[in-house]
Coordinates of C-alpha atoms in Angstrom, one line a residue:
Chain A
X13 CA 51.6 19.3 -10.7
X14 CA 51.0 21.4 -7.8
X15 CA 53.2 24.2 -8.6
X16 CA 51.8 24.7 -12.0
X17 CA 48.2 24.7 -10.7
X18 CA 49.7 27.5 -7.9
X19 CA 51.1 29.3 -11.5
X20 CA 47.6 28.8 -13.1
X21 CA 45.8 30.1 -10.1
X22 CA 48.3 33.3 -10.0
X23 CA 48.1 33.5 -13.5
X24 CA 43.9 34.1 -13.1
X25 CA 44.9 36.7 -10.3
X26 CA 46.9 38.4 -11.9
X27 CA 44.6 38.3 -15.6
X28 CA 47.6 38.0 -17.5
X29 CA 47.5 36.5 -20.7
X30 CA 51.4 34.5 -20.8
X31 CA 52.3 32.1 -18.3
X32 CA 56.5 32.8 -18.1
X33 CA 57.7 29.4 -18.0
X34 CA 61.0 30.7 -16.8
X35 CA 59.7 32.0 -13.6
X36 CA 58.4 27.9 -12.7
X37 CA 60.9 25.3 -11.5
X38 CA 58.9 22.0 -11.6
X39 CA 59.3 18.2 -11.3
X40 CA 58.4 18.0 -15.1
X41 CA 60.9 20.4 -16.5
X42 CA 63.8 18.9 -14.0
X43 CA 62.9 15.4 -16.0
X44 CA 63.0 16.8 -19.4
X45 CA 66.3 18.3 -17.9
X46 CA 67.1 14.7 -18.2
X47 CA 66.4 14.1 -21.4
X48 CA 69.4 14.6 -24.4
X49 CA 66.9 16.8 -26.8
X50 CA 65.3 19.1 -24.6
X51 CA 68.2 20.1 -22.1
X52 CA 70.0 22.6 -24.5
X53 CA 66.8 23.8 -25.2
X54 CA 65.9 23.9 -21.0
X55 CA 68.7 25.6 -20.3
X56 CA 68.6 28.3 -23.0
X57 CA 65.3 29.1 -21.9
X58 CA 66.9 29.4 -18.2
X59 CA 69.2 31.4 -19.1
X60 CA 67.0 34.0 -21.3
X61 CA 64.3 33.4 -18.2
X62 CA 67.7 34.6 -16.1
X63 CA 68.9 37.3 -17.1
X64 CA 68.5 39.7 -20.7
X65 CA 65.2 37.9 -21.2
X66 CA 63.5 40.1 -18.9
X67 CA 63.4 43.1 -21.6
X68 CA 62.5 40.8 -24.1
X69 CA 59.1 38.8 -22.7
X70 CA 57.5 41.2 -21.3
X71 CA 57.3 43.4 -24.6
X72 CA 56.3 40.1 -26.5
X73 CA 53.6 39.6 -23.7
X74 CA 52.6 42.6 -24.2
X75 CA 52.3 42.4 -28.3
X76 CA 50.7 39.3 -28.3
X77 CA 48.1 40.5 -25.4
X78 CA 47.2 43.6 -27.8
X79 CA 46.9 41.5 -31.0
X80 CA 44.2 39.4 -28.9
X81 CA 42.0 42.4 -28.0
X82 CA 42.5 43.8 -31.6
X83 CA 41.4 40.7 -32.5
X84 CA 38.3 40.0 -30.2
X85 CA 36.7 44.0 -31.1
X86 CA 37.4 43.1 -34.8
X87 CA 35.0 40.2 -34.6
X88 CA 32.8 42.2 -31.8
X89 CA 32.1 44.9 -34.2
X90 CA 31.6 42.8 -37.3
X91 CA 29.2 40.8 -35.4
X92 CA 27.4 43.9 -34.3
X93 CA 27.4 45.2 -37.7
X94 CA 26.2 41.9 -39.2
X95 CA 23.2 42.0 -36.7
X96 CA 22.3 45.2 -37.4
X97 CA 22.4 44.6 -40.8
X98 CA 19.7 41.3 -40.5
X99 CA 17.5 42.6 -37.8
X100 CA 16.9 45.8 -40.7
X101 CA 16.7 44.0 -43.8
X102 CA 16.3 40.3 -43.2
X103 CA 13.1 41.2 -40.5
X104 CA 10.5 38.8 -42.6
X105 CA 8.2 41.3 -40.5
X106 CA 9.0 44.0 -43.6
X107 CA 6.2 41.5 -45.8
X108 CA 3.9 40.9 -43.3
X109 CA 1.3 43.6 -43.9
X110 CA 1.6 42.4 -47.9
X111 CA -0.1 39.3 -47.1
X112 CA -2.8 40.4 -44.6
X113 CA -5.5 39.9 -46.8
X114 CA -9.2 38.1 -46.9
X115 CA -10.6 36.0 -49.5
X116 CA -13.3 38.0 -50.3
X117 CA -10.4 41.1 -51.4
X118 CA -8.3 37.9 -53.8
X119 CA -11.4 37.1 -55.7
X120 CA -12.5 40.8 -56.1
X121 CA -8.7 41.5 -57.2
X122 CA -8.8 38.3 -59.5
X123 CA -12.4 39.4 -61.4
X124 CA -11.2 42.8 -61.7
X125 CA -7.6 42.4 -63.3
X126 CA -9.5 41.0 -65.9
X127 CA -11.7 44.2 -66.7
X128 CA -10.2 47.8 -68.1
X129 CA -11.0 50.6 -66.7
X130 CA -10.8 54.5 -68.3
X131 CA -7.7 56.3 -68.1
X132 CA -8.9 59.3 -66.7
X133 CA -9.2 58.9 -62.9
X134 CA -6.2 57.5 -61.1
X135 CA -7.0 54.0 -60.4
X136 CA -6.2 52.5 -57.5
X137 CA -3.3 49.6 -57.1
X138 CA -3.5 47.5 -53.4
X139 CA -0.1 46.7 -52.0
X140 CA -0.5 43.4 -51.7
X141 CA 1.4 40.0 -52.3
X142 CA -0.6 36.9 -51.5
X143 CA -2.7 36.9 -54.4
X144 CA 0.5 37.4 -56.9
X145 CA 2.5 34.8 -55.5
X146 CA -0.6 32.0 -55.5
X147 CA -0.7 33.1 -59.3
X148 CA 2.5 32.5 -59.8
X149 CA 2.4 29.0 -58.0
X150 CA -0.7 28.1 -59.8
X151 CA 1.2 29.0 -62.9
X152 CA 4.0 26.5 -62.0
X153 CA 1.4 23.9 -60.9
X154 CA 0.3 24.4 -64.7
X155 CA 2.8 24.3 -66.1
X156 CA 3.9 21.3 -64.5
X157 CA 0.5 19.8 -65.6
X158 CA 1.2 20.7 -69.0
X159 CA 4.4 19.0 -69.4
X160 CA 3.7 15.9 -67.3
X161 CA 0.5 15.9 -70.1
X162 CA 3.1 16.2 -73.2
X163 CA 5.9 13.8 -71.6
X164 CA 8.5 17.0 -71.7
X165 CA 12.0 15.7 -71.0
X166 CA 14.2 18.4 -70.0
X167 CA 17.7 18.1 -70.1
X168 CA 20.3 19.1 -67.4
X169 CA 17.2 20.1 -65.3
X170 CA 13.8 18.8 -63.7
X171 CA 10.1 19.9 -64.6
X172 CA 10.0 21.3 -61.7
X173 CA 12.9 23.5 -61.7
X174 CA 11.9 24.7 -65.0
X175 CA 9.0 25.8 -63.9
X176 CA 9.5 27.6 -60.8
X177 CA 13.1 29.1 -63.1
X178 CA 10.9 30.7 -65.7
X179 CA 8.1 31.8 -63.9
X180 CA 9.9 33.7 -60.7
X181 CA 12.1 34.9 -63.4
X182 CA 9.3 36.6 -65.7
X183 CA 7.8 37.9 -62.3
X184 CA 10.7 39.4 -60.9
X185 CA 12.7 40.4 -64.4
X186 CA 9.5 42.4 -65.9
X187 CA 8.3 43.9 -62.9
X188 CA 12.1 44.8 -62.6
X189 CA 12.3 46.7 -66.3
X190 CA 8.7 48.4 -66.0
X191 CA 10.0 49.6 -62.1
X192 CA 12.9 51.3 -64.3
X193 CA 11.1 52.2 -67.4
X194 CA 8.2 53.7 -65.2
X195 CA 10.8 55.7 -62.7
X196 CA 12.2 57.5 -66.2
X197 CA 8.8 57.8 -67.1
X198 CA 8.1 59.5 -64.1
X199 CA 5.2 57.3 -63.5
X200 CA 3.6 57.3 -59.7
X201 CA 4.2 54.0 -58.9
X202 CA 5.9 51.8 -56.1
X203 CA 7.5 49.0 -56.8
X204 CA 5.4 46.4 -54.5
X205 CA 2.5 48.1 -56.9
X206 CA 4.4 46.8 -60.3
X207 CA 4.6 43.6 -58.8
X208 CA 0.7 43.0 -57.5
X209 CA -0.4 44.4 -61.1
X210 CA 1.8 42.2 -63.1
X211 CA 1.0 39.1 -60.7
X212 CA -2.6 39.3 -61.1
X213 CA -2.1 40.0 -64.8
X214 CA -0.6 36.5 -65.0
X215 CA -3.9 35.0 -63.7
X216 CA -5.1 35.4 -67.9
X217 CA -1.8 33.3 -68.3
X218 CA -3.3 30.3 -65.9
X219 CA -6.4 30.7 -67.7
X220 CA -5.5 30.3 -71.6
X221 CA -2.8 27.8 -70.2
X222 CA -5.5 25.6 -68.2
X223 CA -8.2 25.9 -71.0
X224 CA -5.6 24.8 -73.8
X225 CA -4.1 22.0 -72.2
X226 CA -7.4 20.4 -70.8
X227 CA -9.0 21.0 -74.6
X228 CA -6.9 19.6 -77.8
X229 CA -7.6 20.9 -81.2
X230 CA -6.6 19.7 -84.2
X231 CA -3.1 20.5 -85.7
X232 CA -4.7 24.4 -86.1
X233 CA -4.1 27.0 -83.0
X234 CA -6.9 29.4 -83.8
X235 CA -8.1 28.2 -80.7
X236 CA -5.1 29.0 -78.7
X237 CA -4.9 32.2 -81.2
X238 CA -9.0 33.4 -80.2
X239 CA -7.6 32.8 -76.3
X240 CA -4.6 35.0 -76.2
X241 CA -6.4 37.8 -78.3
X242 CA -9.3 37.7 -75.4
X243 CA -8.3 36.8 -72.4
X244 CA -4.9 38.3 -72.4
X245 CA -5.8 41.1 -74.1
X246 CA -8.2 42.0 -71.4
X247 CA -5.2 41.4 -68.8
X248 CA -3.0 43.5 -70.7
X249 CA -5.1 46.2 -71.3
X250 CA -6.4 46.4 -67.5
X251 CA -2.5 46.2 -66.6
X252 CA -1.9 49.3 -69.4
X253 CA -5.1 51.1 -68.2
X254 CA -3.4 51.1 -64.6
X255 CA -0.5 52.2 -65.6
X256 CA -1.4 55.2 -68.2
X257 CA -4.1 56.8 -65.5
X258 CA -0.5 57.4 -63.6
X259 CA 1.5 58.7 -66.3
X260 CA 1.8 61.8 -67.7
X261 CA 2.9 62.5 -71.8
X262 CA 2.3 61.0 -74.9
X263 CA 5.9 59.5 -75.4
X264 CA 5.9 57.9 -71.8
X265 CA 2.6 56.4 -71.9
X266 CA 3.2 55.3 -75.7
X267 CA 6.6 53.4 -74.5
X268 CA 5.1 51.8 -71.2
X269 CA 2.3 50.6 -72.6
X270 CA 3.8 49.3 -75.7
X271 CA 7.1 47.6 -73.2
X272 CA 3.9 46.0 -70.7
X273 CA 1.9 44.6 -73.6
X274 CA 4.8 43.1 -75.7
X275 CA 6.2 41.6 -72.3
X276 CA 2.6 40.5 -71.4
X277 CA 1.6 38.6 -74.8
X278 CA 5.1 37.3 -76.0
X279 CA 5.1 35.7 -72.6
X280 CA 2.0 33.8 -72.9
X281 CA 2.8 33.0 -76.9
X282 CA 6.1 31.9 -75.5
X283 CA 4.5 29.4 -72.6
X284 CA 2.4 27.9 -75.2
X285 CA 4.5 27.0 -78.0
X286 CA 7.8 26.1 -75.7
X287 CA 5.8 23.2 -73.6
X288 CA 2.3 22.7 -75.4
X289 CA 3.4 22.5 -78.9
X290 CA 4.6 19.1 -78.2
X291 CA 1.3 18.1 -77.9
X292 CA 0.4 18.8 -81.2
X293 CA 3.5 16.6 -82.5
X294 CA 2.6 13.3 -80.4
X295 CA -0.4 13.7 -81.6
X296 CA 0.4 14.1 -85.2
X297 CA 2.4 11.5 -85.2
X298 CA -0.1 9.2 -83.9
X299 CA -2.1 9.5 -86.3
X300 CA 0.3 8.8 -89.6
X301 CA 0.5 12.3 -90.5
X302 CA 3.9 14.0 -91.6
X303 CA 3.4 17.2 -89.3
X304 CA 7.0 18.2 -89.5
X305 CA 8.9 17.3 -92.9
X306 CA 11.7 15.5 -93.0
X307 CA 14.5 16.6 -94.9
X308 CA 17.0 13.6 -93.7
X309 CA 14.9 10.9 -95.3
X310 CA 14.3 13.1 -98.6
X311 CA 17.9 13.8 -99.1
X312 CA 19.0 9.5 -98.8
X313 CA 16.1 8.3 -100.7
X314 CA 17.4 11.1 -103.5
X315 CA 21.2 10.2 -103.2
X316 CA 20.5 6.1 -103.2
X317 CA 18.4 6.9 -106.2
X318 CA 21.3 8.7 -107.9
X319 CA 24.0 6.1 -107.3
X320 CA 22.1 2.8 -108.4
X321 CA 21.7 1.5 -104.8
X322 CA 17.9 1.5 -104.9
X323 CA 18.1 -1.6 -107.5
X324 CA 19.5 -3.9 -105.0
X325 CA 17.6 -3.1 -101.7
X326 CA 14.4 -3.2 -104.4
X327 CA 15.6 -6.7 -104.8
X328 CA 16.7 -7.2 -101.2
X329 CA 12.7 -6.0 -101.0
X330 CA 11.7 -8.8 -103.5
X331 CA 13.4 -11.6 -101.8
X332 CA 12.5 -10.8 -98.1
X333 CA 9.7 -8.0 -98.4
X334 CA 9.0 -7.9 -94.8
X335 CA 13.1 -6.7 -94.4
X336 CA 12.7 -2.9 -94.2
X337 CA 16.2 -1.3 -96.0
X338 CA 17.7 0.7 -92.6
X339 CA 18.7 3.6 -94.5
X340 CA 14.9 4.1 -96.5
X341 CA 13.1 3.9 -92.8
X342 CA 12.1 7.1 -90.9
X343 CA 12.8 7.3 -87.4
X344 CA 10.9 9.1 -84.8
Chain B
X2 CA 35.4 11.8 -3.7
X3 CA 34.1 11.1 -6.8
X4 CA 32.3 7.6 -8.3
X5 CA 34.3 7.9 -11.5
X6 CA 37.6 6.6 -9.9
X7 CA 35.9 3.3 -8.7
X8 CA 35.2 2.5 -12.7
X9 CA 38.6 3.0 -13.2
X10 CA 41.1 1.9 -10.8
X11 CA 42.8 -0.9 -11.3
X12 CA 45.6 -1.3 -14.0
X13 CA 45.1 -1.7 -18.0
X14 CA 45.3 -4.9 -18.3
X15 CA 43.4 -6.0 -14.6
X16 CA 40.8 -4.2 -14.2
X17 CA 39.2 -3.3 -10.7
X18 CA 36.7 -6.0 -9.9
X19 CA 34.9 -3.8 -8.1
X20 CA 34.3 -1.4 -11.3
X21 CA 31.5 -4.1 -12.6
X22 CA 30.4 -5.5 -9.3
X23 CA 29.4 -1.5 -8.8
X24 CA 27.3 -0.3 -11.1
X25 CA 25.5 -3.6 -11.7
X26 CA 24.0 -3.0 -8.2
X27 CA 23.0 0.3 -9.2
X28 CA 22.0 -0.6 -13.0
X29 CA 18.9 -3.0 -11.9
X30 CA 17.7 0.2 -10.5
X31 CA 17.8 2.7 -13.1
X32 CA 16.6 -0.5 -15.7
X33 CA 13.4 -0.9 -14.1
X34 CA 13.1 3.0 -13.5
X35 CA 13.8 3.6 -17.4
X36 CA 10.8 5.0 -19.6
X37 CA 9.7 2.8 -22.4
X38 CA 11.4 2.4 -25.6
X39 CA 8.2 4.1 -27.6
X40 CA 8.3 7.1 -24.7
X41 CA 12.0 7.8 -24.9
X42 CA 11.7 7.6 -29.0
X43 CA 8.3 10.4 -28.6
X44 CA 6.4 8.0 -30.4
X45 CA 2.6 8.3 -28.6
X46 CA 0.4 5.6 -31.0
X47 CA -2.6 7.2 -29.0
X48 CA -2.1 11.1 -30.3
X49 CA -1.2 9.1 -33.7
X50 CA -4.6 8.0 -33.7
X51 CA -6.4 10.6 -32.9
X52 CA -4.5 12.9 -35.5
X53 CA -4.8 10.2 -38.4
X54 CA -8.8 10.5 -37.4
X55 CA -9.1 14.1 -37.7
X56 CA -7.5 13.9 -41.3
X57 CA -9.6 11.3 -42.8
X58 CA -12.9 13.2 -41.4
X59 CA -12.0 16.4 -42.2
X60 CA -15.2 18.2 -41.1
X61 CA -15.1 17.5 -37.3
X62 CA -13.6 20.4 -35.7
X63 CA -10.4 19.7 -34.2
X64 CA -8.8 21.1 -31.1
X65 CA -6.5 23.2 -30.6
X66 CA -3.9 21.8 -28.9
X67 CA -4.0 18.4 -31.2
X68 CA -0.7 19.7 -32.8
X69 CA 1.1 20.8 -30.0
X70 CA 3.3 18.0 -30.0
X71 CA 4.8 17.3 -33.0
X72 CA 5.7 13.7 -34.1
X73 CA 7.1 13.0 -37.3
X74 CA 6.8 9.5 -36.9
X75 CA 3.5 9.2 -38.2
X76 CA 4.2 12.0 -41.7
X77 CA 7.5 9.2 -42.3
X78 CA 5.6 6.4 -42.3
X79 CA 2.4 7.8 -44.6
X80 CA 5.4 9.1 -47.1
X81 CA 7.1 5.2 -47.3
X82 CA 3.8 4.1 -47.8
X83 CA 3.2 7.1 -50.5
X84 CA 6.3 6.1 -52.0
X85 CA 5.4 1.9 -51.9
X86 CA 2.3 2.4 -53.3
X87 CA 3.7 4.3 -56.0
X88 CA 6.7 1.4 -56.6
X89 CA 3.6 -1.1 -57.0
X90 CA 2.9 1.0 -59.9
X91 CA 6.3 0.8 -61.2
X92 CA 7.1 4.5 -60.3
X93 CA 9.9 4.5 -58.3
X94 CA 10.1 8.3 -56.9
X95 CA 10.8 8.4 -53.5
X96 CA 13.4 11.0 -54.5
X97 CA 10.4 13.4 -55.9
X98 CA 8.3 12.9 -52.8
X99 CA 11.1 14.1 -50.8
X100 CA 12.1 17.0 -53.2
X101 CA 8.5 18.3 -53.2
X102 CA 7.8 17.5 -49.5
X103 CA 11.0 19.6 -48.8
X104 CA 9.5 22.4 -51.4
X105 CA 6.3 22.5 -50.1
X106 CA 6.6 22.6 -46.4
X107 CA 9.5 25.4 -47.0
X108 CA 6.4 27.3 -49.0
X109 CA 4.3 26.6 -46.5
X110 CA 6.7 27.9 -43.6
X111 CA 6.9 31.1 -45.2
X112 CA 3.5 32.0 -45.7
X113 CA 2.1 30.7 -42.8
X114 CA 4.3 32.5 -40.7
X115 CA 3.5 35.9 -43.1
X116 CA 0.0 35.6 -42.7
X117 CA -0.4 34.8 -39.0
X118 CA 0.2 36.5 -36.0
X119 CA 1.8 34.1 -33.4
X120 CA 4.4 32.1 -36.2
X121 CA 4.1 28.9 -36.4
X122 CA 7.1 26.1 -36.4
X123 CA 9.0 23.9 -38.9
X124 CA 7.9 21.2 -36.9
X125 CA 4.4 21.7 -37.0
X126 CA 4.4 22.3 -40.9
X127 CA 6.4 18.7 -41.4
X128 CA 3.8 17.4 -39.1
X129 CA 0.4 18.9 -40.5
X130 CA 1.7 17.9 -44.3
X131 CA 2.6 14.4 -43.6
X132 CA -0.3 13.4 -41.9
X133 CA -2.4 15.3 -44.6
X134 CA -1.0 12.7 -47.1
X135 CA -3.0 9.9 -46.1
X136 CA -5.7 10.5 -48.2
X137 CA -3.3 10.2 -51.2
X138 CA -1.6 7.1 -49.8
X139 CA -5.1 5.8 -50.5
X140 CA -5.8 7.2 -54.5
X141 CA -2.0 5.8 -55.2
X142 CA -3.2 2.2 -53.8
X143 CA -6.2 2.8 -55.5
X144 CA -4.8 3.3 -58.6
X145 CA -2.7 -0.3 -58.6
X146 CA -6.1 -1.4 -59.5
X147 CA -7.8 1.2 -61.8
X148 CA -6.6 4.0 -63.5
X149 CA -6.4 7.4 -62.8
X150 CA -6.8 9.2 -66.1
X151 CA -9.9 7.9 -67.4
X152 CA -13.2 10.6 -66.1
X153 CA -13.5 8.6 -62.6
X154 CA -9.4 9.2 -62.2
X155 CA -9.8 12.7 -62.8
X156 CA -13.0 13.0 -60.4
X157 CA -11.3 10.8 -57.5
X158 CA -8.0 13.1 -58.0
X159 CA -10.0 16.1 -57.5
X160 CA -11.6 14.7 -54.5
X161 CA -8.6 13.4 -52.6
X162 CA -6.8 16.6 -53.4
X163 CA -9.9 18.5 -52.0
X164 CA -10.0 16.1 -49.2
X165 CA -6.2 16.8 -48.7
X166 CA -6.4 20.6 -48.8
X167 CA -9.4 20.5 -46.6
X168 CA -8.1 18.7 -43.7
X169 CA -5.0 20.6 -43.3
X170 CA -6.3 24.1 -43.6
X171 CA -8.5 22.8 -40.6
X172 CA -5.3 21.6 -38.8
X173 CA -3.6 25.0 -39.4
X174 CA -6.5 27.3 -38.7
X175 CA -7.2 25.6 -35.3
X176 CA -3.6 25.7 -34.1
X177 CA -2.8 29.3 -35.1
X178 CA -6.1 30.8 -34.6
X179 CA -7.0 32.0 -38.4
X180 CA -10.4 30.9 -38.8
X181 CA -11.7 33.6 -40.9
X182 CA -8.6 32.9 -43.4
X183 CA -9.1 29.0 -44.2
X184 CA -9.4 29.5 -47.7
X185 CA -6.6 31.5 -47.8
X186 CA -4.5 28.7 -46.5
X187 CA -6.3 26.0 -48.0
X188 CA -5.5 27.0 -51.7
X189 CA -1.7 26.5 -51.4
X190 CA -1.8 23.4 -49.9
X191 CA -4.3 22.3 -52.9
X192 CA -1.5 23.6 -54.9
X193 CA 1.3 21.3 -53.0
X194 CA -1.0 18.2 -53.2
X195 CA -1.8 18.8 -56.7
X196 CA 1.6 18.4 -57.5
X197 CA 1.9 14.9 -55.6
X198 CA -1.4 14.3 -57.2
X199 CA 0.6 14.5 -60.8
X200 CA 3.4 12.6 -59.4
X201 CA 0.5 9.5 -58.9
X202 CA -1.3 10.3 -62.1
X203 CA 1.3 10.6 -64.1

């Protein structure tokens, strides 16, 4: 035990990476000398540790020393590079001045996205996040609302997930297309821009979505209809307004404006009549009203007709009328 | 040389007497010198209290240094009683309250530390949240008895929501120094309290 701690202790000294067991003669090696397994093995190493092993370990020290320190500036210099990398791109600093807002500026922005403004001068778009992303989250908080309201089940999913997919998505995926559409269109426009304008644009969204779900009309949407036409018109024609006062041509404006109002208003058209048009349906069917047809129930009562079976479940009827024939009762 | 051999000297099967005479002398010691149970676990009843009262009167100012330390002892036990007051309504959805808890206070994180200067911890965001709950511990027990969707639901909701929003945008303004933003900050957490709100209407 003491002569390996003396070959540890040189070992450090001498900052070698291989301890040569060949050069050490302790009490432990003499009594697996001893033993019928490891003696062959002992001695061979004795011998190599002797006399032609000396060409032969020191080369392999030397290999295996140099495939360490390949090793270790491998991993340095990824690690640097991975640093680098996060302290330039993952610095949540980069967003800060995007929320540095007060609330007098968020309601200003709010009133005014809803109010168009002449193409001529070059109208002004603040770089700014916070008011976008409350949007957004009201939106989700909405829609939530508005499902929990119409007892949505979603399958393979959650209300909330399907709320926070489809709004990020729209956010990000349009403001995406009109970044590209308006860089071939050689519009003046940043991309942080794109995204405040279409984020307060979705306030109209909140609006119509808030003011349909909290007032039910009867099975007609003209309501809805009178909504969308208004207040996301206005929306979409403050967003187009922005957008056309920093474009120049006919054909670009014509495509930008055409892209931002069809994404703008199918949006809202699609919001309403995936998760609020159950709400018409409960309530039809509440009150004893065939809102949606069905074909099943037409097509058995027709084919029973044909093939006689009416006369006995008319008699089954007869003999125990409150015994309703399975295949003649609707199903909700 | 050192105490450890004394524990364990002696052979495997006969231990060394002297390995339990010694650190029974010493343990007496070190019992009596041990900090409470309630100390060791961080649990202060005291700053419990005084946080609990500066949510349910949300406009007394509160200090600055009131979240400082942050406990979650106080946030776990308003979210089981969230949770049991919704099971007496035959809602069983601890799972949701711990989905959107997890949601919210991740939203929260980010903007908070966006918006202010000095960044502001996890810890003190799971803090602030839970102990903001309280007022809708109350509309869930409240609505065993009556319910919620009726004109009086929708005007207690509002309130307790309000309530909610109010007192944590206090919270967060006094310990980060934002007065002139408490709107700002209060809105979202309407948002993440309306959504529990749903969980206890609905």
């Amino acid at each position: 035990m003491e002569n390996l701690k003396e070959i540890t202790l040189t070992h450090c000294t001498k900052q070698s990476a291989v301890i040569d067991l060949g050069d050490v003669e302790t009490e432990e090696f003499k009594v697996l000398n001893e033993s019928d397994y490891e003696s062959d093995e002992v001695a061979s190493r004795k011998d190599k540790g002797g006399g032609g092993g000396q060409s032969g370990s020191p080369y392999e020290a030397a290999k295996q020393s140099m495939t360490e320190n390949m090793t270790k500036m491998m991993w340095q210099a990824g690690t640097q590079q991975a640093r680098k990398a996060w302290s330039l791109y993952g610095n949540i600093d980069i967003l800060r001045p995007y929320f540095d807002v007060e609330p007098h500026e968020v309601r200003t922005r709010l009133f005014q996205s809803f109010i168009p403004k002449p193409i001529k001068d070059r109208q002004k778009i603040h770089k700014e996040l916070y008011g976008p992303v409350m949007v957004i989250f009201t939106l989700i908080a909405l829609l939530l609302f508005q499902m929990k309201a119409a007892e949505h089940k979603v399958e393979e999913g959650t209300l909330m997930g399907t709320a926070f997919g489809v709004c990020f998505t729209y956010w990000l995926g349009a403001a995406g297309l009109m970044w590209f559409l308006c860089f071939v269109c050689n519009t003046r426009i940043s991309a942080v821009q794109i995204l405040s304008l279409l984020g307060y644009g979705l306030s109209s969204h909140c609006v119509v979505i808030l003011l349909g779900t909290v007032i039910h009309t009867s099975h007609d949407h003209i309501f809805f209809y009178c909504l969308w036409a208004i207040i996301g018109g206005l929306s979409t024609l403050r967003m187009v307004s922005v957008v056309l006062s920093r474009t120049q041509g006919h054909r670009q404006r014509l495509i930008l404006s055409g892209v931002l109002t069809t994404l703008h208003l199918l949006f809202l058209l699609y919001l309403h009549f995936a998760y609020h048009q159950i709400v018409e349906d409960l309530s039809g069917v509440f009150d004893d009203k065939d809102v949606v047809p069905n074909p099943v129930k037409d097509n058995v009562h027709d084919s029973l007709v044909d093939n006689n079976i009416m006369g006995n479940s008319s008699v089954i009827e007869q003999d125990h009328p409150d015994v309703a024939h399975p295949l003649l009762t609707s199903s909700n | 040389m050192n105490p450890s051999p004394n524990m364990y000297t002696g052979s495997i099967m006969t231990p060394d007497s002297n390995a339990f005479t010694s650190p029974s002398t010493t343990g007496e010691d070190d019992y009596e010198n041990e900090p409470p149970l309630l100390e060791e676990l961080g649990i202060n009843f005291d700053h419990i209290r005084q946080k609990t009262m500066a949510v349910l009167n949300p406009f007394k100012s509160a200090d600055h240094d009131i979240m400082q330390d942050t406990d979650l002892a106080g946030p776990l036990v308003f979210c089981l009683a969230f949770g049991g007051s919704l099971m007496l309504c035959g809602k069983l959805h601890f799972g949701y309250i711990y989905g959107i808890g997890v949601l919210g206070c991740i939203a929260m994180y980010g903007l908070l530390n966006l918006m202010s200067i000095t960044g502001v911890s996890a810890g003190c965001i799971i803090s602030v949240l839970g102990y903001c709950l309280l007022p809708m511990v109350i509309l869930s027990f409240s609505a065993v008895l009556l319910s919620l969707k009726g004109i009086a639901g929708i005007v207690l909701t509002s309130t307790t929501v309000l309530w909610c929003s109010a007192s944590s945008s206090k919270l967060f303004v006094s310990a980060l120094s934002m007065e002139n933003q408490q709107l700002l900050v209060a809105y979202p957490c309407a948002l993440v309290y309306g959504v529990f709100a749903l969980l206890t209407v609905f």
